[in-house]
CSV table of C-alpha atoms in Angstrom, one decimal:
chain,number,residue,atom,x,y,z
A,1,UNK,CA,14.5,5.2,10.7
A,2,UNK,CA,12.8,4.7,7.4
A,3,UNK,CA,10.9,1.8,6.7
A,4,UNK,CA,9.6,1.6,2.9
A,5,UNK,CA,7.5,-0.2,1.3
A,6,UNK,CA,5.1,-1.3,-1.7
A,7,UNK,CA,2.3,-3.4,-1.5
A,8,UNK,CA,1.7,-5.9,-3.6
A,9,UNK,CA,-2.5,-5.4,-3.5
A,10,UNK,CA,-2.9,-6.3,-0.2
A,11,UNK,CA,-4.0,-3.6,3.6
A,12,UNK,CA,-4.0,-7.0,6.0
A,13,UNK,CA,0.2,-6.6,5.3
A,14,UNK,CA,0.1,-3.5,5.8
A,15,UNK,CA,-0.9,-3.6,8.7
A,16,UNK,CA,0.8,-7.3,9.9
A,17,UNK,CA,3.6,-5.0,9.2
A,18,UNK,CA,3.3,-2.4,11.1
A,19,UNK,CA,2.6,-3.8,14.6
A,20,UNK,CA,5.9,-6.9,14.0
A,21,UNK,CA,7.2,-4.5,13.0
A,22,UNK,CA,6.3,-1.5,16.4
A,23,UNK,CA,6.9,-5.0,18.5
A,24,UNK,CA,10.5,-5.7,17.3
A,25,UNK,CA,12.6,-2.4,16.5
A,26,UNK,CA,13.7,-0.1,19.5
A,27,UNK,CA,14.2,2.6,17.7
A,28,UNK,CA,11.6,5.9,16.1
A,29,UNK,CA,10.8,4.9,12.6
A,30,UNK,CA,8.7,6.5,9.7
A,31,UNK,CA,7.0,3.1,7.9
A,32,UNK,CA,6.7,5.0,4.4
A,33,UNK,CA,3.4,2.7,2.1
A,34,UNK,CA,3.9,3.4,-1.6
A,35,UNK,CA,0.5,2.1,-3.5
A,36,UNK,CA,0.8,1.1,-6.9
A,37,UNK,CA,-2.6,-0.6,-6.1
A,38,UNK,CA,-4.8,-0.6,-9.7
A,39,UNK,CA,-9.0,1.0,-9.0
A,40,UNK,CA,-9.3,-1.0,-12.4
A,41,UNK,CA,-9.9,-5.0,-12.6
A,42,UNK,CA,-7.8,-5.9,-12.9
A,43,UNK,CA,-5.7,-9.8,-12.8
A,44,UNK,CA,-3.3,-8.4,-10.6
A,45,UNK,CA,-5.9,-7.1,-7.7
A,46,UNK,CA,-8.4,-10.8,-8.5
A,47,UNK,CA,-10.8,-7.6,-9.9
A,48,UNK,CA,-12.3,-5.7,-6.5
A,49,UNK,CA,-11.1,-1.9,-7.3
A,50,UNK,CA,-11.9,-1.7,-3.7
A,51,UNK,CA,-8.2,-2.2,-3.2
A,52,UNK,CA,-6.7,1.2,-3.0
A,53,UNK,CA,-8.5,2.6,-1.1
A,54,UNK,CA,-8.6,0.0,1.0
A,55,UNK,CA,-4.2,0.6,1.0
A,56,UNK,CA,-5.0,4.0,1.5
A,57,UNK,CA,-7.5,3.3,4.9
A,58,UNK,CA,-5.9,1.5,6.4
A,59,UNK,CA,-2.6,3.8,6.5
A,60,UNK,CA,-4.2,6.8,7.9
A,61,UNK,CA,-6.1,4.4,10.7
A,62,UNK,CA,-2.4,3.6,11.3
A,63,UNK,CA,-1.1,6.8,11.1
A,64,UNK,CA,1.3,5.3,7.6
A,65,UNK,CA,2.8,8.1,5.2
A,66,UNK,CA,1.4,6.7,2.1
A,67,UNK,CA,1.9,8.3,-1.3
A,68,UNK,CA,-0.1,6.8,-4.2
A,69,UNK,CA,0.9,5.7,-8.0
A,70,UNK,CA,-0.9,7.2,-10.5
A,71,UNK,CA,-1.9,3.4,-12.2
A,72,UNK,CA,-4.9,3.7,-14.7
A,73,UNK,CA,-5.7,1.6,-18.0
A,74,UNK,CA,-4.8,4.6,-20.6
A,75,UNK,CA,-0.6,4.7,-19.0
A,76,UNK,CA,-1.0,0.4,-19.3
A,77,UNK,CA,-2.2,0.7,-22.7
A,78,UNK,CA,0.5,3.2,-23.9
A,79,UNK,CA,3.0,1.0,-22.7
């Protein structure tokens, strides 16, 4: 079973959800995170440029597959 989530700038959510899944799913599963956090100051990350790295670090610590989605100022300006 695969469990997929996108994270809204909250590394704590990943940890809580991971432990909840381990507790309640009685089968093998793969937890996959899509990390699209911004690495520049923005209102969506409370101007914290370390959120993306925090999410990646949390995934690495828990052995969770983490896909980093490009999300930078140049892409935002083009839209």
